[in-house]
């Protein structure tokens, strides 16, 4: 079992590295590059589904911090596999309740899943676009409470968050 878990940790971190390397393709002007990105995230989403079948949520205790964060990234990018995202969200909620996953990542996955369902997000982590040079979040349930809700899960205020992207 320990060998299988070690191999799983390596696999998850390698998947996240591949995701990170090809993420630039997601918004490429080249349809072939966009397709390559979608194929990669779909393969990773399928594999994450298998991993969740076998292990549940890959917590830090199980696979280590880096691999657990990798699993979260894979779930976050499984945009065309809503059933994988919903399942990851459910399992991650249980892990956060048990103290074995972080509420910050859960908030990001929660917002991503809500936006993919066509619903309003809670924490303002998902950006809809840019207006007058400033990032604009997808609609939020309670925009007036967004920064308060973000603070509760350890996310910086929206203006600080988007300032990081403005410098890029």
PDB file of C-alpha atoms in Angstrom:
ATOM      1  CA  UNK A   1       0.000   0.000   0.000  1.00  0.00           C
ATOM      2  CA  UNK A   2       2.781   2.479   0.904  1.00  0.00           C
ATOM      3  CA  UNK A   3       4.403   1.911  -2.498  1.00  0.00           C
ATOM      4  CA  UNK A   4       1.098   2.537  -4.279  1.00  0.00           C
ATOM      5  CA  UNK A   5       0.559   5.770  -2.321  1.00  0.00           C
ATOM      6  CA  UNK A   6       4.109   6.946  -3.091  1.00  0.00           C
ATOM      7  CA  UNK A   7       3.537   6.218  -6.783  1.00  0.00           C
ATOM      8  CA  UNK A   8       0.211   8.067  -6.596  1.00  0.00           C
ATOM      9  CA  UNK A   9       1.925  11.130  -5.106  1.00  0.00           C
ATOM     10  CA  UNK A  10       4.466  11.134  -7.941  1.00  0.00           C
ATOM     11  CA  UNK A  11       1.721  10.687 -10.534  1.00  0.00           C
ATOM     12  CA  UNK A  12      -0.326  13.592  -9.150  1.00  0.00           C
ATOM     13  CA  UNK A  13       2.656  15.956  -9.044  1.00  0.00           C
ATOM     14  CA  UNK A  14       3.646  14.990 -12.596  1.00  0.00           C
ATOM     15  CA  UNK A  15       0.071  15.632 -13.777  1.00  0.00           C
ATOM     16  CA  UNK A  16       0.115  19.079 -12.140  1.00  0.00           C
ATOM     17  CA  UNK A  17       3.485  19.867 -13.757  1.00  0.00           C
ATOM     18  CA  UNK A  18       2.100  18.904 -17.184  1.00  0.00           C
ATOM     19  CA  UNK A  19      -0.981  21.023 -16.469  1.00  0.00           C
ATOM     20  CA  UNK A  20       1.189  23.996 -15.496  1.00  0.00           C
ATOM     21  CA  UNK A  21       3.354  23.654 -18.618  1.00  0.00           C
ATOM     22  CA  UNK A  22       0.417  23.536 -21.008  1.00  0.00           C
ATOM     23  CA  UNK A  23      -1.889  26.019 -19.233  1.00  0.00           C
ATOM     24  CA  UNK A  24      -0.740  28.751 -21.636  1.00  0.00           C
ATOM     25  CA  UNK A  25      -2.567  26.821 -24.360  1.00  0.00           C
ATOM     26  CA  UNK A  26      -5.937  27.270 -22.654  1.00  0.00           C
ATOM     27  CA  UNK A  27      -6.439  30.771 -24.058  1.00  0.00           C
ATOM     28  CA  UNK A  28      -4.340  30.389 -27.194  1.00  0.00           C
ATOM     29  CA  UNK A  29      -5.522  31.855 -30.496  1.00  0.00           C
ATOM     30  CA  UNK A  30      -4.645  28.494 -32.055  1.00  0.00           C
ATOM     31  CA  UNK A  31      -7.609  26.067 -31.858  1.00  0.00           C
ATOM     32  CA  UNK A  32      -5.211  23.089 -31.971  1.00  0.00           C
ATOM     33  CA  UNK A  33      -3.459  24.344 -28.813  1.00  0.00           C
ATOM     34  CA  UNK A  34      -6.801  24.894 -27.074  1.00  0.00           C
ATOM     35  CA  UNK A  35      -7.788  21.357 -28.022  1.00  0.00           C
ATOM     36  CA  UNK A  36      -4.501  19.980 -26.657  1.00  0.00           C
ATOM     37  CA  UNK A  37      -5.220  21.751 -23.355  1.00  0.00           C
ATOM     38  CA  UNK A  38      -8.771  20.381 -23.224  1.00  0.00           C
ATOM     39  CA  UNK A  39      -7.561  16.850 -23.947  1.00  0.00           C
ATOM     40  CA  UNK A  40      -4.907  17.037 -21.224  1.00  0.00           C
ATOM     41  CA  UNK A  41      -7.326  18.369 -18.591  1.00  0.00           C
ATOM     42  CA  UNK A  42      -9.913  15.747 -19.594  1.00  0.00           C
ATOM     43  CA  UNK A  43      -7.347  12.920 -19.254  1.00  0.00           C
ATOM     44  CA  UNK A  44      -6.334  14.291 -15.861  1.00  0.00           C
ATOM     45  CA  UNK A  45      -9.969  14.660 -14.797  1.00  0.00           C
ATOM     46  CA  UNK A  46     -10.672  11.056 -15.774  1.00  0.00           C
ATOM     47  CA  UNK A  47      -7.655   9.875 -13.795  1.00  0.00           C
ATOM     48  CA  UNK A  48      -8.613  11.976 -10.771  1.00  0.00           C
ATOM     49  CA  UNK A  49     -12.042  10.309 -10.900  1.00  0.00           C
ATOM     50  CA  UNK A  50     -10.351   6.894 -10.720  1.00  0.00           C
ATOM     51  CA  UNK A  51      -8.128   8.070  -7.853  1.00  0.00           C
ATOM     52  CA  UNK A  52     -11.156   9.347  -5.912  1.00  0.00           C
ATOM     53  CA  UNK A  53     -12.881   5.975  -6.504  1.00  0.00           C
ATOM     54  CA  UNK A  54      -9.945   4.169  -4.964  1.00  0.00           C
ATOM     55  CA  UNK A  55      -8.665   6.564  -2.264  1.00  0.00           C
ATOM     56  CA  UNK A  56     -11.270   9.257  -1.688  1.00  0.00           C
ATOM     57  CA  UNK A  57      -9.782  12.741  -1.617  1.00  0.00           C
ATOM     58  CA  UNK A  58      -5.951  12.624  -1.845  1.00  0.00           C
ATOM     59  CA  UNK A  59      -5.247  14.428   1.437  1.00  0.00           C
ATOM     60  CA  UNK A  60      -1.883  15.726   2.663  1.00  0.00           C
ATOM     61  CA  UNK A  61      -1.783  12.853   5.161  1.00  0.00           C
ATOM     62  CA  UNK A  62      -2.159  10.368   2.318  1.00  0.00           C
ATOM     63  CA  UNK A  63       0.006  11.786  -0.475  1.00  0.00           C
ATOM     64  CA  UNK A  64       1.805  14.807   0.978  1.00  0.00           C
ATOM     65  CA  UNK A  65       1.227  18.534   0.555  1.00  0.00           C
ATOM     66  CA  UNK A  66       2.495  18.902  -3.015  1.00  0.00           C
ATOM     67  CA  UNK A  67       0.509  15.959  -4.405  1.00  0.00           C
ATOM     68  CA  UNK A  68      -2.638  16.962  -2.507  1.00  0.00           C
ATOM     69  CA  UNK A  69      -2.400  20.457  -3.971  1.00  0.00           C
ATOM     70  CA  UNK A  70      -1.835  18.858  -7.387  1.00  0.00           C
ATOM     71  CA  UNK A  71      -5.109  16.926  -7.011  1.00  0.00           C
ATOM     72  CA  UNK A  72      -6.877  20.189  -6.209  1.00  0.00           C
ATOM     73  CA  UNK A  73      -5.395  21.844  -9.328  1.00  0.00           C
ATOM     74  CA  UNK A  74      -6.516  18.931 -11.503  1.00  0.00           C
ATOM     75  CA  UNK A  75     -10.059  19.202 -10.081  1.00  0.00           C
ATOM     76  CA  UNK A  76      -9.992  22.968 -10.566  1.00  0.00           C
ATOM     77  CA  UNK A  77      -9.151  22.550 -14.257  1.00  0.00           C
ATOM     78  CA  UNK A  78     -11.668  19.744 -14.957  1.00  0.00           C
ATOM     79  CA  UNK A  79     -14.061  22.383 -16.286  1.00  0.00           C
ATOM     80  CA  UNK A  80     -15.725  20.161 -18.870  1.00  0.00           C
ATOM     81  CA  UNK A  81     -16.169  17.325 -16.349  1.00  0.00           C
ATOM     82  CA  UNK A  82     -18.635  18.787 -13.916  1.00  0.00           C
ATOM     83  CA  UNK A  83     -19.278  15.406 -12.297  1.00  0.00           C
ATOM     84  CA  UNK A  84     -15.551  15.144 -11.437  1.00  0.00           C
ATOM     85  CA  UNK A  85     -15.537  18.696 -10.058  1.00  0.00           C
ATOM     86  CA  UNK A  86     -18.685  18.100  -7.997  1.00  0.00           C
ATOM     87  CA  UNK A  87     -17.285  14.886  -6.566  1.00  0.00           C
ATOM     88  CA  UNK A  88     -13.936  16.487  -5.773  1.00  0.00           C
ATOM     89  CA  UNK A  89     -15.791  19.374  -4.114  1.00  0.00           C
ATOM     90  CA  UNK A  90     -17.852  16.965  -1.994  1.00  0.00           C
ATOM     91  CA  UNK A  91     -14.829  14.904  -0.938  1.00  0.00           C
ATOM     92  CA  UNK A  92     -12.789  18.034  -0.283  1.00  0.00           C
ATOM     93  CA  UNK A  93     -15.597  19.456   1.903  1.00  0.00           C
ATOM     94  CA  UNK A  94     -15.429  16.283   3.998  1.00  0.00           C
ATOM     95  CA  UNK A  95     -11.627  16.549   4.184  1.00  0.00           C
ATOM     96  CA  UNK A  96     -11.810  20.210   5.289  1.00  0.00           C
ATOM     97  CA  UNK A  97     -14.389  19.277   7.958  1.00  0.00           C
ATOM     98  CA  UNK A  98     -12.003  16.560   9.174  1.00  0.00           C
ATOM     99  CA  UNK A  99      -9.096  19.028   9.189  1.00  0.00           C
ATOM    100  CA  UNK A 100      -7.209  17.230   6.422  1.00  0.00           C
ATOM    101  CA  UNK A 101      -7.616  19.803   3.611  1.00  0.00           C
ATOM    102  CA  UNK A 102      -7.482  23.583   3.416  1.00  0.00           C
ATOM    103  CA  UNK A 103     -10.533  25.858   3.280  1.00  0.00           C
ATOM    104  CA  UNK A 104      -8.760  28.255   0.873  1.00  0.00           C
ATOM    105  CA  UNK A 105      -8.457  25.674  -1.920  1.00  0.00           C
ATOM    106  CA  UNK A 106     -11.979  24.465  -1.177  1.00  0.00           C
ATOM    107  CA  UNK A 107     -13.284  28.022  -1.695  1.00  0.00           C
ATOM    108  CA  UNK A 108     -11.595  28.238  -5.108  1.00  0.00           C
ATOM    109  CA  UNK A 109     -13.023  24.860  -6.167  1.00  0.00           C
ATOM    110  CA  UNK A 110     -16.456  25.810  -4.834  1.00  0.00           C
ATOM    111  CA  UNK A 111     -16.498  29.017  -6.909  1.00  0.00           C
ATOM    112  CA  UNK A 112     -15.160  27.261 -10.001  1.00  0.00           C
ATOM    113  CA  UNK A 113     -17.848  24.573  -9.767  1.00  0.00           C
ATOM    114  CA  UNK A 114     -20.632  27.128  -9.199  1.00  0.00           C
ATOM    115  CA  UNK A 115     -19.520  29.175 -12.220  1.00  0.00           C
ATOM    116  CA  UNK A 116     -19.361  26.001 -14.356  1.00  0.00           C
ATOM    117  CA  UNK A 117     -22.931  25.248 -13.256  1.00  0.00           C
ATOM    118  CA  UNK A 118     -23.996  28.727 -14.401  1.00  0.00           C
ATOM    119  CA  UNK A 119     -24.560  29.886 -10.830  1.00  0.00           C
ATOM    120  CA  UNK A 120     -23.241  32.836  -8.811  1.00  0.00           C
ATOM    121  CA  UNK A 121     -19.960  32.279  -6.984  1.00  0.00           C
ATOM    122  CA  UNK A 122     -19.394  32.968  -3.294  1.00  0.00           C
ATOM    123  CA  UNK A 123     -15.786  34.129  -2.866  1.00  0.00           C
ATOM    124  CA  UNK A 124     -15.105  36.024  -6.100  1.00  0.00           C
ATOM    125  CA  UNK A 125     -12.179  33.803  -7.085  1.00  0.00           C
ATOM    126  CA  UNK A 126     -13.263  33.337 -10.709  1.00  0.00           C
ATOM    127  CA  UNK A 127     -12.614  36.194 -13.099  1.00  0.00           C
ATOM    128  CA  UNK A 128     -15.138  36.784 -15.905  1.00  0.00           C
ATOM    129  CA  UNK A 129     -13.017  39.242 -17.854  1.00  0.00           C
ATOM    130  CA  UNK A 130     -11.359  42.645 -17.805  1.00  0.00           C
ATOM    131  CA  UNK A 131     -13.187  45.965 -17.902  1.00  0.00           C
ATOM    132  CA  UNK A 132     -11.301  49.269 -18.162  1.00  0.00           C
ATOM    133  CA  UNK A 133      -8.070  47.394 -17.412  1.00  0.00           C
ATOM    134  CA  UNK A 134      -9.384  45.858 -14.175  1.00  0.00           C
ATOM    135  CA  UNK A 135     -10.309  42.183 -13.653  1.00  0.00           C
ATOM    136  CA  UNK A 136     -14.019  41.669 -13.000  1.00  0.00           C
ATOM    137  CA  UNK A 137     -15.273  38.629 -11.063  1.00  0.00           C
ATOM    138  CA  UNK A 138     -18.101  36.431 -12.253  1.00  0.00           C
ATOM    139  CA  UNK A 139     -21.302  37.475 -10.453  1.00  0.00           C
ATOM    140  CA  UNK A 140     -21.267  36.760  -6.705  1.00  0.00           C
ATOM    141  CA  UNK A 141     -24.097  35.735  -4.374  1.00  0.00           C
ATOM    142  CA  UNK A 142     -23.250  38.516  -1.911  1.00  0.00           C
ATOM    143  CA  UNK A 143     -20.804  40.951  -3.560  1.00  0.00           C
ATOM    144  CA  UNK A 144     -20.936  43.275  -0.546  1.00  0.00           C
ATOM    145  CA  UNK A 145     -19.675  40.423   1.710  1.00  0.00           C
ATOM    146  CA  UNK A 146     -17.108  39.020  -0.755  1.00  0.00           C
ATOM    147  CA  UNK A 147     -13.990  40.241   1.096  1.00  0.00           C
ATOM    148  CA  UNK A 148     -15.417  39.175   4.476  1.00  0.00           C
ATOM    149  CA  UNK A 149     -16.125  35.666   3.126  1.00  0.00           C
ATOM    150  CA  UNK A 150     -12.686  35.538   1.499  1.00  0.00           C
ATOM    151  CA  UNK A 151     -11.031  36.441   4.824  1.00  0.00           C
ATOM    152  CA  UNK A 152     -12.882  33.592   6.581  1.00  0.00           C
ATOM    153  CA  UNK A 153     -11.103  31.030   4.359  1.00  0.00           C
ATOM    154  CA  UNK A 154      -7.715  32.743   4.185  1.00  0.00           C
ATOM    155  CA  UNK A 155      -7.996  34.490   0.798  1.00  0.00           C
ATOM    156  CA  UNK A 156      -6.701  38.044   0.478  1.00  0.00           C
ATOM    157  CA  UNK A 157      -9.173  40.861  -0.363  1.00  0.00           C
ATOM    158  CA  UNK A 158     -10.294  40.934  -4.003  1.00  0.00           C
ATOM    159  CA  UNK A 159      -8.371  44.117  -4.871  1.00  0.00           C
ATOM    160  CA  UNK A 160      -5.102  42.630  -3.530  1.00  0.00           C
ATOM    161  CA  UNK A 161      -5.779  39.363  -5.368  1.00  0.00           C
ATOM    162  CA  UNK A 162      -6.317  40.994  -8.758  1.00  0.00           C
ATOM    163  CA  UNK A 163      -3.372  43.391  -8.272  1.00  0.00           C
ATOM    164  CA  UNK A 164      -1.111  40.323  -8.605  1.00  0.00           C
ATOM    165  CA  UNK A 165      -2.443  39.744 -12.120  1.00  0.00           C
ATOM    166  CA  UNK A 166      -2.166  43.408 -13.132  1.00  0.00           C
ATOM    167  CA  UNK A 167       1.627  43.252 -12.660  1.00  0.00           C
ATOM    168  CA  UNK A 168       1.987  40.110 -14.754  1.00  0.00           C
TER     169      UNK A 168
END
